[in-house]
Amino acid sequence: NEINNWIIFTNDITNVKYLVQKNEQLALQDMLTNLPNRYSFWQALEHKITDNKPFYLLYLDINKFRSHNEYYGHDGGDKLLIDLSERIGSILKKSDYIARVGGDEFAIILSNLNNQHDCQIILDKILECTKKPFVSNKDENFNISISIGAANYPNDASSVEELMKFVDLSAYTGKVK
């Protein structure tokens, strides 16, 4: 009854762990802008509502993005999305949450705001950062305009679906035709 030999099996799971992490990243992150994607945003918004603390939700849409894509090509459109996400991200606080939720649409959860005036200050900063010309991948300067909708939880809506409808309608009514 003495042990004479040992048999040891080992398996390197480094690659498996890497692939699992990569899949999680693909499921929750927009690969172009490295921002959270629509699915991740919905999770964050649901979590924020369950906290039951007031916050503002912003919904941004680039006006005439399709024309921009046609003129500068999809690479130019991608560059615009990346540049815009970086500009907006530089304005926000760490407690805020920005995500790319559609082709040319971004959603922002503004935490720790006390009133509509504070929200308006952030809106003005976002609009101001879009007034500076963007540079195309052909080194041409161009300008864009955006539509922004804003909603407050819980004053404007009390569920994720209602809040998203409200903020989308708010952005749509401000859209330049």
Tab-separated table of C-alpha atoms in Angstrom, residues 16-90:
chain	number	residue	atom	x	y	z
A	16	VAL	CA	-9.385	29.430	-23.130
A	17	LYS	CA	-9.481	32.222	-20.525
A	18	TYR	CA	-8.354	34.735	-23.161
A	19	LEU	CA	-11.113	33.639	-25.550
A	20	VAL	CA	-13.758	33.821	-22.816
A	21	GLN	CA	-12.642	37.361	-21.929
A	22	LYS	CA	-12.620	38.337	-25.606
A	23	ASN	CA	-16.159	36.983	-26.072
A	24	GLU	CA	-17.358	38.952	-23.037
A	25	GLN	CA	-15.717	42.049	-24.485
A	26	LEU	CA	-17.370	41.488	-27.871
A	27	ALA	CA	-20.748	41.066	-26.204
A	28	LEU	CA	-20.525	44.312	-24.215
A	29	GLN	CA	-18.251	46.652	-26.157
A	30	ASP	CA	-18.447	48.531	-29.429
A	31	MET	CA	-15.272	47.492	-31.197
A	32	LEU	CA	-14.969	50.710	-33.233
A	33	THR	CA	-15.114	53.290	-30.440
A	34	ASN	CA	-14.205	50.993	-27.516
A	35	LEU	CA	-17.290	52.331	-25.745
A	36	PRO	CA	-19.905	50.092	-24.199
A	37	ASN	CA	-22.467	48.904	-26.748
A	38	ARG	CA	-26.288	48.945	-26.731
A	39	TYR	CA	-26.579	45.756	-24.684
A	40	SER	CA	-24.153	47.023	-22.042
A	41	PHE	CA	-25.921	50.386	-21.985
A	42	TRP	CA	-29.320	48.777	-21.328
A	43	GLN	CA	-27.820	46.837	-18.431
A	44	ALA	CA	-26.318	50.020	-16.984
A	45	LEU	CA	-29.593	51.922	-17.422
A	46	GLU	CA	-31.602	49.166	-15.736
A	47	HIS	CA	-29.108	49.137	-12.864
A	48	LYS	CA	-29.286	52.909	-12.558
A	49	ILE	CA	-33.081	52.814	-12.325
A	50	THR	CA	-32.988	50.126	-9.634
A	51	ASP	CA	-30.736	52.462	-7.593
A	52	ASN	CA	-33.752	54.803	-7.590
A	53	LYS	CA	-31.593	57.941	-7.565
A	54	PRO	CA	-32.293	60.833	-9.952
A	55	PHE	CA	-30.162	61.088	-13.095
A	56	TYR	CA	-30.292	62.544	-16.587
A	57	LEU	CA	-30.198	60.551	-19.788
A	58	LEU	CA	-28.928	62.084	-23.025
A	59	TYR	CA	-29.395	60.660	-26.496
A	60	LEU	CA	-27.222	62.015	-29.322
A	61	ASP	CA	-27.604	61.528	-33.037
A	62	ILE	CA	-25.332	62.880	-35.772
A	63	ASN	CA	-27.425	64.792	-38.302
A	64	LYS	CA	-26.968	63.754	-41.937
A	65	PHE	CA	-24.466	61.037	-41.019
A	66	ARG	CA	-25.521	59.008	-44.038
A	67	SER	CA	-24.473	61.854	-46.369
A	68	HIS	CA	-21.159	62.094	-44.545
A	69	ASN	CA	-20.599	58.355	-45.017
A	70	GLU	CA	-21.418	58.630	-48.716
A	71	TYR	CA	-19.050	61.570	-49.235
A	72	TYR	CA	-16.081	60.463	-47.103
A	73	GLY	CA	-16.661	56.705	-47.261
A	74	HIS	CA	-17.169	54.288	-44.400
A	75	ASP	CA	-13.610	54.796	-43.140
A	76	GLY	CA	-14.332	58.509	-42.897
A	77	GLY	CA	-17.578	57.799	-41.065
A	78	ASP	CA	-15.752	55.500	-38.662
A	79	LYS	CA	-13.129	58.189	-38.011
A	80	LEU	CA	-15.885	60.719	-37.241
A	81	LEU	CA	-17.533	58.326	-34.764
A	82	ILE	CA	-14.222	57.707	-33.002
A	83	ASP	CA	-13.305	61.400	-32.896
A	84	LEU	CA	-16.748	62.430	-31.633
A	85	SER	CA	-16.776	59.748	-28.930
A	86	GLU	CA	-13.356	60.923	-27.720
A	87	ARG	CA	-14.431	64.573	-27.637
A	88	ILE	CA	-17.589	63.818	-25.696
A	89	GLY	CA	-15.788	61.398	-23.388
A	90	SER	CA	-13.289	64.098	-22.452
